[in-house]
mmCIF file of C-alpha atoms in Angstrom:
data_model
loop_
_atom_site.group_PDB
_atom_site.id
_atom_site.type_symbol
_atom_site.label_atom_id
_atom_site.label_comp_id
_atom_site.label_asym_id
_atom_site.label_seq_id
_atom_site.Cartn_x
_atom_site.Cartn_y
_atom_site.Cartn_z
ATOM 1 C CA UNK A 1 -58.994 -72.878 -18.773
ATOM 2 C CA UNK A 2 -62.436 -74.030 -17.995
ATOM 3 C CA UNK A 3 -65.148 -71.440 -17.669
ATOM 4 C CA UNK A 4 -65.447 -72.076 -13.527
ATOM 5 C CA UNK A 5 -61.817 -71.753 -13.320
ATOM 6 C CA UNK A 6 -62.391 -68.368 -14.925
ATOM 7 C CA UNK A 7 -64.773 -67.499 -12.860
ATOM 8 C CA UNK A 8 -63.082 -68.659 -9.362
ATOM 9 C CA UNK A 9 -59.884 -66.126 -10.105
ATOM 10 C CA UNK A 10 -60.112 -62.203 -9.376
ATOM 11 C CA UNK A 11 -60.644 -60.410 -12.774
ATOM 12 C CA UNK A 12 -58.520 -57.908 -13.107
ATOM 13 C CA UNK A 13 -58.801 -54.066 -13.092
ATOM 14 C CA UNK A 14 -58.861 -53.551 -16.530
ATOM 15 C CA UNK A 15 -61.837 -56.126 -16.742
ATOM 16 C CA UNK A 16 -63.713 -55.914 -13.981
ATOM 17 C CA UNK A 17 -63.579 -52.078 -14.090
ATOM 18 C CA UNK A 18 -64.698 -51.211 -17.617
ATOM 19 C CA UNK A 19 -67.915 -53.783 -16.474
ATOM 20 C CA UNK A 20 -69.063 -52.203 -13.349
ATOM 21 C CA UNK A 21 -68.321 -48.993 -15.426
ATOM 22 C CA UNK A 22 -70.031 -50.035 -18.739
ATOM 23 C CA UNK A 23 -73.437 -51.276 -16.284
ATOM 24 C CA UNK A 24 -74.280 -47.500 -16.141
ATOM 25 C CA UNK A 25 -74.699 -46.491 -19.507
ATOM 26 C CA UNK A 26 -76.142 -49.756 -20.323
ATOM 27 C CA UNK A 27 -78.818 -49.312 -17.706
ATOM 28 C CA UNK A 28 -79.613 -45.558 -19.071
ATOM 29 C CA UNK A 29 -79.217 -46.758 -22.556
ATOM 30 C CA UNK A 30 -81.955 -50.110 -22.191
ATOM 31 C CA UNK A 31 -84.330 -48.345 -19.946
ATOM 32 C CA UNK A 32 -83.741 -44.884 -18.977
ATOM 33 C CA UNK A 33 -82.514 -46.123 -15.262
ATOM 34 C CA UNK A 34 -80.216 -44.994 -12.731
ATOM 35 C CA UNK A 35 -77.501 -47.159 -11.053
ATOM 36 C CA UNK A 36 -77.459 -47.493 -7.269
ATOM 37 C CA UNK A 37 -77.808 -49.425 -4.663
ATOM 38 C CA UNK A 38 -78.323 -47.073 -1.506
ATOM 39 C CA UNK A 39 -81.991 -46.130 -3.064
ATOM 40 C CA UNK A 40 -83.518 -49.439 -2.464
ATOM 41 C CA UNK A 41 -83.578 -48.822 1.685
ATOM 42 C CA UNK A 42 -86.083 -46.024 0.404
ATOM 43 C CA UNK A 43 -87.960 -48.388 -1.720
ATOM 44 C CA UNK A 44 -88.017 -51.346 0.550
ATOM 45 C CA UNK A 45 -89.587 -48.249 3.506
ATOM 46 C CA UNK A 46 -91.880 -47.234 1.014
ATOM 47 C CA UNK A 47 -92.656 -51.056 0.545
ATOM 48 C CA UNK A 48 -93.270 -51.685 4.009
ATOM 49 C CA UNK A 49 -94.473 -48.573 6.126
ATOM 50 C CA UNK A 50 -96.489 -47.051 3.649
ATOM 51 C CA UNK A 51 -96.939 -44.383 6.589
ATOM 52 C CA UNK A 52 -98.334 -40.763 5.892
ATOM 53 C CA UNK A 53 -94.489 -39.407 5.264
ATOM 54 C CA UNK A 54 -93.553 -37.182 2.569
ATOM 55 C CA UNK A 55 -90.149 -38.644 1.941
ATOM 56 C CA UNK A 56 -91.576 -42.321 1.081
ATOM 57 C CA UNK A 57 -94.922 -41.363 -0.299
ATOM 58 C CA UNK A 58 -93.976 -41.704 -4.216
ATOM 59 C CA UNK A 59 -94.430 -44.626 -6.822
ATOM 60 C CA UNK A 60 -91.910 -47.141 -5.719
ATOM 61 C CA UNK A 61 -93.483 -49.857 -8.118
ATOM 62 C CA UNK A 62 -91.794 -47.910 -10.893
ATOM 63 C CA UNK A 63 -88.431 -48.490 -8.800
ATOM 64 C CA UNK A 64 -89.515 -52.159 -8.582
ATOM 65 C CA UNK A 65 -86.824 -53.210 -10.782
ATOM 66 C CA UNK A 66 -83.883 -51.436 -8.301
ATOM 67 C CA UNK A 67 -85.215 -54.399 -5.709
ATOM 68 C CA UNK A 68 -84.952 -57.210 -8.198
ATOM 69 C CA UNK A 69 -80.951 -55.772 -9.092
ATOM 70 C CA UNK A 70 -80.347 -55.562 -4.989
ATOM 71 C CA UNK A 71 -81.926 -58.989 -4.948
ATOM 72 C CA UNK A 72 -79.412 -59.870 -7.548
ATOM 73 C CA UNK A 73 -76.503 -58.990 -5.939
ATOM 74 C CA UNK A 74 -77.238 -60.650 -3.094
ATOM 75 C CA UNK A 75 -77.947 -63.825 -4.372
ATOM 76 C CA UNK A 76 -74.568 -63.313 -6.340
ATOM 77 C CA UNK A 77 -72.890 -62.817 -3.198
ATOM 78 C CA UNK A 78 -74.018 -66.088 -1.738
ATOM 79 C CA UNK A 79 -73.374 -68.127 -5.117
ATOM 80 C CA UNK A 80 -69.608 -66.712 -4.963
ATOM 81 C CA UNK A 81 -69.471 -66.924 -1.066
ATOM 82 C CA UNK A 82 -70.885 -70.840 -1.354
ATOM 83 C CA UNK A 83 -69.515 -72.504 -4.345
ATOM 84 C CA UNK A 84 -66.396 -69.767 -5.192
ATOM 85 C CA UNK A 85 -64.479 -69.313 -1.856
ATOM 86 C CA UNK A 86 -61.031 -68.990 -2.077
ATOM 87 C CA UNK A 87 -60.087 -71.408 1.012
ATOM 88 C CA UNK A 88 -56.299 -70.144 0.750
ATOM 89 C CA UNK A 89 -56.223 -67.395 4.114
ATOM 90 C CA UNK A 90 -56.498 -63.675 3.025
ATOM 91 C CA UNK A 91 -52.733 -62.215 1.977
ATOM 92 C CA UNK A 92 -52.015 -59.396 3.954
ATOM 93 C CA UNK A 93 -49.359 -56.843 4.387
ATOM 94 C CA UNK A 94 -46.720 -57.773 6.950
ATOM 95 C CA UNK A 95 -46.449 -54.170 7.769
ATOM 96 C CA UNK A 96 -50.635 -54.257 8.740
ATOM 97 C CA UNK A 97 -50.286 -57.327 10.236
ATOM 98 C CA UNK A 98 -47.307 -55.588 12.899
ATOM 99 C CA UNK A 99 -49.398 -52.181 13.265
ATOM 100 C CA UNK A 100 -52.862 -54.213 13.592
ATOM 101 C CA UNK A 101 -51.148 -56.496 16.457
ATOM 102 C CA UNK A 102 -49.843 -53.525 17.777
ATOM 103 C CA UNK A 103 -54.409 -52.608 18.521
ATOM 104 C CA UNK A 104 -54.472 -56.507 19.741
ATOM 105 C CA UNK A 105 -55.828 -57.731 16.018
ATOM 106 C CA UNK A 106 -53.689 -60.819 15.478
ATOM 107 C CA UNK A 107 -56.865 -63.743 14.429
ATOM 108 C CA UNK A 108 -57.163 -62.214 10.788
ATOM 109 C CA UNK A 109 -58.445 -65.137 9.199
ATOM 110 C CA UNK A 110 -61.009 -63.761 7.109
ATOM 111 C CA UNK A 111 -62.641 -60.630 6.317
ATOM 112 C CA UNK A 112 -63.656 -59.174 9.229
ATOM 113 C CA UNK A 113 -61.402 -59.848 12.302
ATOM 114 C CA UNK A 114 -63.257 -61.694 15.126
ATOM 115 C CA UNK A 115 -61.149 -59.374 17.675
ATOM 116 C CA UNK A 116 -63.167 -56.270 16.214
ATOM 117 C CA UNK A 117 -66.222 -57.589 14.492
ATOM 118 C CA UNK A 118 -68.069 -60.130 17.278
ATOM 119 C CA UNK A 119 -71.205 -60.500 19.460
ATOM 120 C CA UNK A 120 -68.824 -60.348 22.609
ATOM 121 C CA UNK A 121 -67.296 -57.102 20.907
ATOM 122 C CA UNK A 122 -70.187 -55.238 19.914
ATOM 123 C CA UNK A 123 -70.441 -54.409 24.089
ATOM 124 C CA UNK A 124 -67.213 -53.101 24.226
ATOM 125 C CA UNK A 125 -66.192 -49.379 23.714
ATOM 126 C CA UNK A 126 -64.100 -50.128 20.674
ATOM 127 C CA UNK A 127 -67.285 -52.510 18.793
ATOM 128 C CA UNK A 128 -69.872 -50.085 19.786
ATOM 129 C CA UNK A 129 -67.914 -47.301 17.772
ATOM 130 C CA UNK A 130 -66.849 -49.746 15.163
ATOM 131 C CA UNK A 131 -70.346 -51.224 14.660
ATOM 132 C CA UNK A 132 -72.850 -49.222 15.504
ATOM 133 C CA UNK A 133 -71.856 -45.707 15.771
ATOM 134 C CA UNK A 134 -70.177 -46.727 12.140
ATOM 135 C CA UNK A 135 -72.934 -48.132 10.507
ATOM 136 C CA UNK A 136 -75.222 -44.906 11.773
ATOM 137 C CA UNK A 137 -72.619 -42.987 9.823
ATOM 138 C CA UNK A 138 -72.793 -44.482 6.749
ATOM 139 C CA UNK A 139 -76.500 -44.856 6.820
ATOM 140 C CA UNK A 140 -76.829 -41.057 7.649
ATOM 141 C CA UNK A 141 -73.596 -40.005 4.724
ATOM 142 C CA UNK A 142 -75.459 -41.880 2.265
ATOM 143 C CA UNK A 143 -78.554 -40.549 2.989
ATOM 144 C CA UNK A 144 -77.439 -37.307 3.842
ATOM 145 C CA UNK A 145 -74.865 -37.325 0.582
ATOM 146 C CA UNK A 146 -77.885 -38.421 -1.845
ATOM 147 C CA UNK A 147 -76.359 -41.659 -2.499
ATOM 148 C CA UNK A 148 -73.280 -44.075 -1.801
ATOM 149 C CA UNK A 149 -69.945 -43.802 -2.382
ATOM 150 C CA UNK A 150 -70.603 -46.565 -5.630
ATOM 151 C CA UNK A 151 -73.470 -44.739 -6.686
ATOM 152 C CA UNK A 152 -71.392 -40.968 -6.702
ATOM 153 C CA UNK A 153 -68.116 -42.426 -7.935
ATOM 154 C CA UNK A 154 -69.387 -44.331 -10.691
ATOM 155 C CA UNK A 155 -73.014 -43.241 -11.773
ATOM 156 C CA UNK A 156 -72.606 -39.554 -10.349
ATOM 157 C CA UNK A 157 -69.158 -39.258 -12.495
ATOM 158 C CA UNK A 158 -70.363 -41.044 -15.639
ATOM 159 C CA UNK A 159 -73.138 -38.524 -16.103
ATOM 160 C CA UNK A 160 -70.636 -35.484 -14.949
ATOM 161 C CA UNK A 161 -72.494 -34.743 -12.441
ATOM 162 C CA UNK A 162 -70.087 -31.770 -10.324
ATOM 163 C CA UNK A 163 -72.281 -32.638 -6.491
ATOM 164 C CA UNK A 164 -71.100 -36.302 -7.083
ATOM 165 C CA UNK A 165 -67.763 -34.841 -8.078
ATOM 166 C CA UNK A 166 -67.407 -32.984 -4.293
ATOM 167 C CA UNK A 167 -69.135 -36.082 -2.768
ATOM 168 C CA UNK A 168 -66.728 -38.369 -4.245
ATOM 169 C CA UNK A 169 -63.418 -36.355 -3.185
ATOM 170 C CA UNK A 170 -65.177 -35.759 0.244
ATOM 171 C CA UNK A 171 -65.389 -39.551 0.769
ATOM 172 C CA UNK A 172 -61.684 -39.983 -0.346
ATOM 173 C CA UNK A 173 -60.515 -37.269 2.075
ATOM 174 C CA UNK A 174 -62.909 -38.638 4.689
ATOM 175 C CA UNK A 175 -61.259 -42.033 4.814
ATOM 176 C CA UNK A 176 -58.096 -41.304 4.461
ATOM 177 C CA UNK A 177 -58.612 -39.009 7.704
ATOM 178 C CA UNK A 178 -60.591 -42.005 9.095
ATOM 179 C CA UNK A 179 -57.957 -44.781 8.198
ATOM 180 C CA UNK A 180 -55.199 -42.176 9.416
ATOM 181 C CA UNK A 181 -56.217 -40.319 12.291
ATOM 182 C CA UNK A 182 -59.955 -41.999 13.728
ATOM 183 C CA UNK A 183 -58.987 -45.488 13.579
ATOM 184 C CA UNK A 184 -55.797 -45.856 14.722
ATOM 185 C CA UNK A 185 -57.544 -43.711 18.130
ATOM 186 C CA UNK A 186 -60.747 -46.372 18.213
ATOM 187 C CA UNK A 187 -58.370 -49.323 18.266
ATOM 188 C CA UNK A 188 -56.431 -47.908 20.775
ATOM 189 C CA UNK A 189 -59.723 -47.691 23.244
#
């Protein structure tokens, strides 16, 4: 097996994990860092509206490097996303598929459904809640949480820290009442 054949399949758990997992020690270990992603939207404020607030005024150059590993993913993203695509259409659940045609979500072909995640949608009832009144809420949880559900479940448990602890089982419960009880209403709308 060549090396981009490697690379093309998913990894799985028992790979993949132990290397998102071993990134935070190794970034405490090399140079005394933290892992997460949802601080550089503080940095990249402080960056550009250096503005006479207390909440960005701070030394962000010595957070310089959190920019650079955001930059990093993203790049990553559009490496895998240009030359790494799976072209085979996503496998899903013929159970999902029934109760998601059931909300009028039959055009899954990739990984956001044009029937809830469009322009033309975004005016409707059902995109404005899925769109923008969801991506206020996770902008405000994060912020309001002190971090992202990546950075509490795997830098906030690797250090034992007991508010990422609550956090984490508070975003567990929280979408499982979301995927149960929220969503099924919003796709009804």
């Amino acid at each position: 097996m060549s090396i981009l054949e490697l690379i093309r399949e998913p990894w799985p758990w028992y790979i993949a994990g132990p290397l998102v997992g071993l990134t935070v020690p190794a970034l405490l270990i090399i140079g005394n860092k933290s892992f997460g992603i949802s601080a550089s939207l503080r940095h990249t404020c402080a960056i550009c509206l250096p503005a006479n607030i207390k909440f960005f005024k701070y030394d962000w150059k010595k957070e310089i490097w959190n920019m650079f590993f955001v930059f990093g993913i993203l790049l990553g993203g559009v490496i895998a996303f240009s030359f790494l695509s799976n072209p085979n259409p996503i496998s899903i659940d013929g159970n999902l598929k029934a109760e998601l045609a059931t909300y009028g979500v039959t055009n899954i072909n990739g990984m956001l459904p044009e029937q809830l995640f469009s322009w033309e949608n975004l005016l409707t009832l059902k995109g404005f809640f899925m769109m923008v009144v969801g991506g206020f809420f996770i902008g405000f949880g994060s912020r309001y949480a002190g971090g992202c559900t990546s950075g509490h479940a795997i830098s906030g448990l690797s250090n034992l820290q007991m508010p990422s602890l609550i956090a984490t089982c508070c975003f567990f419960v929280g979408g499982l009442i979301m995927a149960n009880l929220i969503l099924p209403f919003i796709l009804s709308l």
